[in-house]
Short mmCIF file of C-alpha atoms in Angstrom, two decimals:
data_model
loop_
_atom_site.label_atom_id
_atom_site.label_comp_id
_atom_site.label_asym_id
_atom_site.label_seq_id
_atom_site.Cartn_x
_atom_site.Cartn_y
_atom_site.Cartn_z
CA UNK U 1 39.82 -48.70 100.14
CA UNK U 2 37.68 -50.81 102.81
CA UNK U 3 34.70 -49.67 104.97
CA UNK U 4 36.99 -48.66 107.46
CA UNK U 5 38.52 -45.05 107.14
CA UNK U 6 42.17 -46.21 107.55
CA UNK U 7 43.68 -49.57 106.23
CA UNK U 8 45.73 -51.79 108.33
CA UNK U 9 47.35 -54.46 106.01
CA UNK U 10 49.23 -56.19 108.66
CA UNK U 11 46.29 -56.76 111.06
CA UNK U 12 44.31 -57.82 107.71
CA UNK U 13 47.27 -60.56 107.15
CA UNK U 14 46.87 -61.73 110.90
CA UNK U 15 43.12 -62.08 110.43
CA UNK U 16 43.39 -64.32 107.58
CA UNK U 17 45.90 -66.34 109.54
CA UNK U 18 43.13 -66.60 111.53
CA UNK U 19 40.30 -67.30 108.68
CA UNK U 20 41.99 -69.20 106.08
CA UNK U 21 43.80 -72.10 107.97
CA UNK U 22 40.51 -72.74 110.00
CA UNK U 23 38.92 -73.06 106.51
CA UNK U 24 41.66 -75.43 104.76
CA UNK U 25 44.10 -76.86 107.32
CA UNK U 26 42.50 -79.43 109.39
CA UNK U 27 40.88 -81.94 106.49
CA UNK U 28 44.97 -81.99 104.80
CA UNK U 29 46.32 -82.54 108.92
CA UNK U 30 43.47 -85.19 109.20
CA UNK U 31 44.47 -87.30 106.23
CA UNK U 32 48.15 -86.67 106.46
CA UNK U 33 47.96 -88.46 109.94
CA UNK U 34 45.91 -91.15 108.65
CA UNK U 35 48.26 -91.93 106.05
CA UNK U 36 51.46 -91.91 108.39
CA UNK U 37 49.59 -94.16 110.81
CA UNK U 38 48.47 -96.96 107.99
CA UNK U 39 52.05 -96.15 106.24
CA UNK U 40 54.20 -98.89 107.98
CA UNK U 41 51.93 -101.53 106.60
CA UNK U 42 52.65 -100.50 103.13
CA UNK U 43 50.18 -99.31 100.60
CA UNK U 44 47.07 -101.78 101.95
CA UNK U 45 47.74 -99.85 105.18
CA UNK U 46 47.78 -96.52 103.57
CA UNK U 47 44.53 -97.54 101.39
CA UNK U 48 42.91 -98.82 104.84
CA UNK U 49 43.42 -95.08 106.10
CA UNK U 50 42.15 -93.37 103.55
CA UNK U 51 39.26 -95.59 103.97
CA UNK U 52 38.87 -94.76 107.58
CA UNK U 53 38.94 -90.84 106.84
CA UNK U 54 35.83 -91.33 104.59
CA UNK U 55 34.14 -93.28 107.16
CA UNK U 56 35.00 -90.49 110.17
CA UNK U 57 33.68 -88.09 107.25
CA UNK U 58 30.31 -89.51 107.06
CA UNK U 59 29.71 -90.48 110.55
CA UNK U 60 27.60 -88.17 112.25
CA UNK U 61 28.49 -88.12 115.94
CA UNK U 62 31.52 -89.41 117.96
CA UNK U 63 29.75 -92.39 119.06
CA UNK U 64 29.97 -93.72 115.55
CA UNK U 65 33.72 -92.11 115.18
CA UNK U 66 35.09 -94.21 118.32
CA UNK U 67 35.14 -97.78 116.94
CA UNK U 68 37.00 -96.06 113.47
CA UNK U 69 39.31 -94.12 115.72
CA UNK U 70 40.08 -97.32 117.80
CA UNK U 71 40.61 -99.47 114.60
CA UNK U 72 43.14 -96.44 113.20
CA UNK U 73 45.11 -96.60 116.78
CA UNK U 74 45.16 -100.49 116.53
CA UNK U 75 46.58 -100.27 113.39
CA UNK U 76 49.20 -98.23 114.33
CA UNK U 77 50.20 -99.88 117.47
CA UNK U 78 50.54 -103.10 115.53
CA UNK U 79 53.34 -101.44 113.03
CA UNK U 80 56.07 -103.36 112.30
CA UNK U 81 58.27 -100.15 112.47
CA UNK U 82 57.88 -96.59 113.02
CA UNK U 83 55.18 -97.56 116.01
CA UNK U 84 55.86 -94.13 118.03
CA UNK U 85 55.10 -91.97 115.07
CA UNK U 86 52.30 -94.22 113.46
CA UNK U 87 50.69 -94.08 117.27
CA UNK U 88 51.07 -90.43 117.34
CA UNK U 89 49.38 -89.71 114.24
CA UNK U 90 46.26 -92.19 115.23
CA UNK U 91 45.97 -89.97 118.39
CA UNK U 92 45.85 -87.03 116.62
CA UNK U 93 43.67 -88.22 114.00
CA UNK U 94 41.51 -89.14 117.00
CA UNK U 95 41.57 -86.02 118.48
CA UNK U 96 40.58 -84.09 115.46
CA UNK U 97 37.88 -86.78 115.31
CA UNK U 98 36.40 -85.98 118.65
CA UNK U 99 36.54 -81.85 117.78
CA UNK U 100 34.01 -82.21 115.51
CA UNK U 101 30.08 -82.19 116.05
CA UNK U 102 29.15 -84.97 118.10
CA UNK U 103 32.04 -85.45 120.17
CA UNK U 104 33.44 -82.03 121.74
CA UNK U 105 30.50 -79.60 122.92
CA UNK U 106 30.33 -76.14 121.52
CA UNK U 107 33.48 -73.93 121.67
CA UNK U 108 33.26 -70.72 123.60
CA UNK U 109 32.25 -67.50 121.90
CA UNK U 110 34.95 -65.28 121.72
CA UNK U 111 33.51 -61.43 121.24
CA UNK U 112 37.25 -60.33 120.88
CA UNK U 113 37.51 -62.68 117.92
CA UNK U 114 34.19 -61.48 116.01
CA UNK U 115 35.71 -57.88 116.60
CA UNK U 116 39.30 -58.28 115.25
CA UNK U 117 37.92 -60.09 112.40
CA UNK U 118 35.13 -57.43 111.51
CA UNK U 119 37.53 -54.33 112.18
CA UNK U 120 40.90 -55.48 110.16
CA UNK U 121 39.52 -58.87 108.07
CA UNK U 122 38.78 -56.25 104.99
CA UNK U 123 42.38 -54.60 105.33
CA UNK U 124 43.96 -57.26 103.75
CA UNK U 125 42.18 -56.27 100.50
CA UNK U 126 42.94 -53.10 98.46
CA UNK U 127 39.44 -52.84 98.58
CA UNK U 128 36.39 -54.42 100.50
CA UNK U 129 33.13 -52.63 100.79
CA UNK U 130 29.63 -52.95 100.82
CA UNK U 131 26.83 -51.13 98.61
CA UNK U 132 23.43 -51.44 97.21
CA UNK U 133 19.91 -51.46 98.63
CA UNK U 134 20.85 -52.02 102.27
CA UNK U 135 17.78 -49.66 103.63
CA UNK U 136 15.49 -52.24 101.74
CA UNK U 137 16.67 -55.18 103.90
CA UNK U 138 13.96 -55.67 106.42
CA UNK U 139 14.76 -57.41 110.03
CA UNK U 140 12.67 -60.67 109.56
CA UNK U 141 11.90 -63.09 106.48
CA UNK U 142 14.88 -61.63 104.33
CA UNK U 143 16.71 -63.86 102.42
CA UNK U 144 20.25 -62.78 100.96
CA UNK U 145 21.70 -65.06 98.37
CA UNK U 146 25.53 -64.04 97.54
CA UNK U 147 26.91 -65.08 94.37
CA UNK U 148 29.72 -66.18 93.49
CA UNK U 149 31.52 -68.33 96.00
CA UNK U 150 34.91 -68.27 94.21
CA UNK U 151 37.63 -70.33 96.12
CA UNK U 152 37.14 -69.24 99.88
CA UNK U 153 34.06 -67.26 99.49
CA UNK U 154 35.89 -63.59 100.40
CA UNK U 155 33.26 -61.34 99.47
CA UNK U 156 30.67 -63.56 101.60
CA UNK U 157 32.76 -63.18 104.58
CA UNK U 158 34.36 -59.63 104.34
CA UNK U 159 31.47 -57.72 103.35
CA UNK U 160 28.82 -59.94 104.92
CA UNK U 161 30.22 -62.42 107.66
CA UNK U 162 32.73 -59.86 109.02
CA UNK U 163 31.29 -56.55 108.06
CA UNK U 164 29.55 -53.97 110.68
CA UNK U 165 27.81 -52.06 107.98
CA UNK U 166 26.15 -55.31 106.89
CA UNK U 167 25.00 -56.69 110.51
CA UNK U 168 23.53 -53.14 111.07
CA UNK U 169 21.46 -53.07 107.77
CA UNK U 170 20.24 -56.72 108.20
CA UNK U 171 19.63 -57.27 112.00
CA UNK U 172 19.95 -60.60 113.56
CA UNK U 173 20.82 -62.78 110.80
CA UNK U 174 21.72 -66.28 110.40
CA UNK U 175 24.81 -67.72 107.69
CA UNK U 176 24.44 -70.95 106.28
CA UNK U 177 27.40 -72.92 104.89
CA UNK U 178 28.02 -76.38 103.91
CA UNK U 179 27.41 -78.76 106.69
CA UNK U 180 30.37 -80.80 106.60
CA UNK U 181 32.61 -77.15 106.44
CA UNK U 182 30.46 -76.42 109.61
CA UNK U 183 30.23 -79.57 111.91
CA UNK U 184 32.97 -81.83 110.71
CA UNK U 185 35.79 -79.26 110.34
CA UNK U 186 37.27 -78.89 113.69
CA UNK U 187 39.26 -75.67 113.32
CA UNK U 188 36.43 -74.18 111.29
CA UNK U 189 33.71 -75.16 113.79
CA UNK U 190 36.09 -73.68 116.47
CA UNK U 191 36.18 -70.30 114.54
CA UNK U 192 32.17 -70.49 113.74
CA UNK U 193 31.21 -71.24 117.25
CA UNK U 194 33.80 -68.33 118.49
CA UNK U 195 32.50 -65.95 116.45
CA UNK U 196 28.74 -66.46 117.07
CA UNK U 197 27.16 -63.61 119.13
CA UNK U 198 23.17 -63.07 120.37
CA UNK U 199 22.50 -61.65 117.02
CA UNK U 200 24.42 -63.69 114.30
CA UNK U 201 25.68 -67.10 113.82
CA UNK U 202 27.00 -69.81 111.24
CA UNK U 203 24.85 -72.77 110.71
CA UNK U 204 24.56 -75.70 108.27
CA UNK U 205 22.88 -75.22 105.15
CA UNK U 206 20.73 -78.21 104.67
CA UNK U 207 17.31 -78.71 104.32
CA UNK U 208 16.37 -79.08 107.60
CA UNK U 209 18.03 -76.20 109.01
CA UNK U 210 16.79 -73.74 106.38
CA UNK U 211 12.94 -74.89 107.61
CA UNK U 212 14.03 -74.06 110.94
CA UNK U 213 14.81 -70.32 110.46
CA UNK U 214 12.29 -69.81 107.96
CA UNK U 215 9.61 -71.21 110.25
CA UNK U 216 10.89 -68.49 112.66
CA UNK U 217 11.24 -65.69 109.96
CA UNK U 218 14.62 -64.87 110.83
CA UNK U 219 16.89 -63.60 108.12
CA UNK U 220 19.34 -65.99 106.46
CA UNK U 221 22.12 -65.26 104.13
CA UNK U 222 24.01 -68.02 101.93
CA UNK U 223 25.56 -68.79 98.70
CA UNK U 224 23.50 -71.04 96.60
CA UNK U 225 26.34 -71.90 94.15
CA UNK U 226 28.30 -73.41 97.30
CA UNK U 227 30.93 -76.04 95.56
CA UNK U 228 29.95 -75.77 92.18
CA UNK U 229 30.93 -71.84 92.18
CA UNK U 230 34.31 -72.88 93.31
CA UNK U 231 34.81 -75.25 90.22
CA UNK U 232 33.27 -72.43 88.05
CA UNK U 233 35.92 -70.05 89.25
CA UNK U 234 38.43 -68.59 86.89
CA UNK U 235 40.80 -65.68 87.53
CA UNK U 236 39.44 -62.41 86.16
CA UNK U 237 35.86 -63.94 85.43
CA UNK U 238 32.24 -63.82 86.55
CA UNK U 239 30.57 -66.89 87.15
CA UNK U 240 27.92 -68.41 89.40
CA UNK U 241 26.63 -72.19 89.30
CA UNK U 242 22.97 -71.03 89.76
CA UNK U 243 20.97 -72.67 86.57
CA UNK U 244 20.14 -75.85 88.17
CA UNK U 245 20.27 -74.44 91.89
CA UNK U 246 16.23 -74.17 92.74
CA UNK U 247 15.77 -75.48 96.55
CA UNK U 248 15.98 -71.84 98.19
CA UNK U 249 13.58 -70.39 95.45
CA UNK U 250 11.04 -72.99 96.80
CA UNK U 251 11.71 -72.40 100.54
CA UNK U 252 11.17 -68.77 99.88
CA UNK U 253 7.85 -69.59 98.44
CA UNK U 254 6.52 -71.84 100.94
CA UNK U 255 7.45 -69.12 103.77
CA UNK U 256 6.31 -65.75 101.51
CA UNK U 257 10.31 -64.60 101.88
CA UNK U 258 11.66 -61.61 100.21
CA UNK U 259 14.73 -62.73 98.30
CA UNK U 260 17.73 -60.20 97.67
CA UNK U 261 20.44 -61.06 94.97
CA UNK U 262 23.62 -60.25 96.05
CA UNK U 263 26.78 -59.86 93.81
CA UNK U 264 30.45 -59.32 94.85
CA UNK U 265 32.46 -58.05 92.15
CA UNK U 266 36.34 -58.83 92.35
CA UNK U 267 35.78 -62.50 93.56
CA UNK U 268 37.23 -63.59 90.60
CA UNK U 269 40.64 -61.73 91.22
CA UNK U 270 41.50 -63.36 94.54
CA UNK U 271 42.81 -66.70 93.40
CA UNK U 272 43.92 -68.40 90.36
CA UNK U 273 42.88 -72.05 89.75
CA UNK U 274 43.16 -75.24 87.78
CA UNK U 275 40.34 -74.76 85.22
CA UNK U 276 40.50 -78.33 83.28
CA UNK U 277 38.08 -81.32 83.45
CA UNK U 278 35.40 -78.79 84.11
CA UNK U 279 32.48 -81.03 83.69
CA UNK U 280 34.00 -83.72 85.79
CA UNK U 281 34.83 -81.61 88.79
CA UNK U 282 31.23 -79.93 88.58
CA UNK U 283 29.57 -83.65 88.76
CA UNK U 284 31.66 -84.40 91.50
CA UNK U 285 30.90 -81.46 93.74
CA UNK U 286 27.39 -81.96 93.42
CA UNK U 287 28.29 -84.43 96.11
CA UNK U 288 29.61 -81.15 98.28
CA UNK U 289 33.20 -82.24 97.57
CA UNK U 290 35.36 -79.06 96.64
CA UNK U 291 37.15 -80.07 93.53
CA UNK U 292 39.25 -76.95 93.26
CA UNK U 293 42.91 -76.25 93.11
CA UNK U 294 43.88 -72.78 94.01
CA UNK U 295 46.87 -70.68 94.32
CA UNK U 296 46.62 -66.82 95.59
CA UNK U 297 49.08 -64.26 96.72
CA UNK U 298 52.67 -65.17 95.60
CA UNK U 299 54.20 -64.73 99.04
CA UNK U 300 51.67 -67.25 100.55
CA UNK U 301 49.49 -68.95 97.80
CA UNK U 302 47.06 -70.56 100.55
CA UNK U 303 45.93 -66.62 100.98
CA UNK U 304 43.82 -64.60 98.42
CA UNK U 305 45.56 -61.95 96.65
CA UNK U 306 45.63 -58.96 98.28
CA UNK U 307 45.03 -56.86 95.21
CA UNK U 308 41.77 -57.68 94.67
CA UNK U 309 38.89 -55.09 95.07
CA UNK U 310 35.97 -56.75 96.80
CA UNK U 311 33.01 -54.78 95.87
CA UNK U 312 29.36 -56.36 96.87
CA UNK U 313 25.95 -55.17 95.71
CA UNK U 314 22.84 -55.80 97.82
CA UNK U 315 20.01 -55.74 95.17
CA UNK U 316 16.23 -55.14 95.61
CA UNK U 317 14.33 -57.38 97.34
CA UNK U 318 12.22 -59.76 95.21
CA UNK U 319 8.71 -60.30 96.90
CA UNK U 320 8.07 -64.01 97.05
CA UNK U 321 4.13 -65.05 97.06
CA UNK U 322 3.28 -67.29 100.02
CA UNK U 323 2.64 -70.63 98.37
CA UNK U 324 2.58 -73.82 100.78
CA UNK U 325 3.00 -76.45 98.30
CA UNK U 326 4.86 -74.61 95.07
CA UNK U 327 4.50 -76.72 91.96
CA UNK U 328 7.45 -77.42 89.77
CA UNK U 329 6.03 -74.78 87.32
CA UNK U 330 5.71 -72.11 90.39
CA UNK U 331 9.65 -72.63 91.50
CA UNK U 332 10.69 -72.38 87.70
CA UNK U 333 8.93 -69.26 87.36
CA UNK U 334 9.91 -67.65 90.42
CA UNK U 335 13.72 -69.11 89.97
CA UNK U 336 13.74 -67.34 86.34
CA UNK U 337 12.29 -64.33 88.07
CA UNK U 338 15.36 -64.51 90.61
CA UNK U 339 18.03 -64.97 87.62
CA UNK U 340 16.79 -61.66 86.08
CA UNK U 341 17.08 -59.70 89.56
CA UNK U 342 20.82 -61.29 89.92
CA UNK U 343 21.63 -60.16 86.20
CA UNK U 344 20.10 -56.70 86.85
CA UNK U 345 22.39 -56.45 89.97
CA UNK U 346 25.36 -57.36 88.07
CA UNK U 347 25.08 -55.30 84.74
CA UNK U 348 23.55 -52.29 86.63
CA UNK U 349 26.35 -51.93 89.10
CA UNK U 350 29.80 -53.21 86.79
CA UNK U 351 30.50 -50.03 85.63
CA UNK U 352 30.27 -48.54 89.21
CA UNK U 353 31.89 -51.24 90.76
CA UNK U 354 35.07 -51.01 88.05
CA UNK U 355 34.35 -53.58 85.92
CA UNK U 356 32.72 -52.07 82.77
CA UNK U 357 33.18 -54.81 80.66
CA UNK U 358 32.52 -57.80 82.68
CA UNK U 359 30.17 -60.58 81.72
CA UNK U 360 28.41 -63.01 84.03
CA UNK U 361 28.47 -66.60 83.06
CA UNK U 362 25.48 -68.50 84.62
CA UNK U 363 26.50 -72.33 84.98
#
């Protein structure tokens, strides 16, 4: 069951061939091309190539990336053997670096792409449905916080980003995601630029961007748990990393926003994951590094399991007071209020969603 009257699984699969590789493939291609460029020089060359990859990731524009790319090409051209392959790989890495923010300009909007993903993305799943207090969402100064992230944020994507029902209820909205994913992953950047419309866009979830949209009073949707949520993900379980995530609460206080807790049941059924070394992976993920190994659909493990039932509930708004300079005590108080609100959304709706015995772990 989806928000569409009739499911078209085939087109749902095609939609995921657009979305999932855009998210996951470019980093693999980049690091592989760098390794190929450095491999003719042995282990030192491979180590240097990986270092170049880290430098490319840290650079903020192509002016900074250009000398690194030149060094990669130079290393490839000096290869003692296998030079054509090494040079080709170095050129590929350069093109990917240029496609990131600060190199190529914005990619063109593709209204047909947005329409296709909205119409068929949810058809991939056994169920993709948006419920809850949609009538309570105002068209300005509303912040919708989604939980959990899971591995690839299926609920956030299907029941918000690509949900006509969500867009109709919320109006003009900005989806905020990890900065590196949004602007330094070239294929995902192309997808985000392509699906932008006059009423919605995807931007970075950094402080400066949050403040810019909050100052305008625009509606914002994001996932507070981020990549730590991905680490917390376990198949068949409900967990979200929120106990120490308080920045968004401070912003809502500073601008007097209404904050909606939003929960997706079934996100935990999208992927199986490696669950060991959780504390270490959680610590590393604090630096926005997705420390997760996952596998989903048995016919194509990169994709989520189509058997998942994604049921997303928008909770009632929590009206935050306007406190221009909130104290730590203010933030802690309203963070606790938000946690209670999220738990209410979870426990009041778990039975209706089809998960009567589910328990929520807040990490």
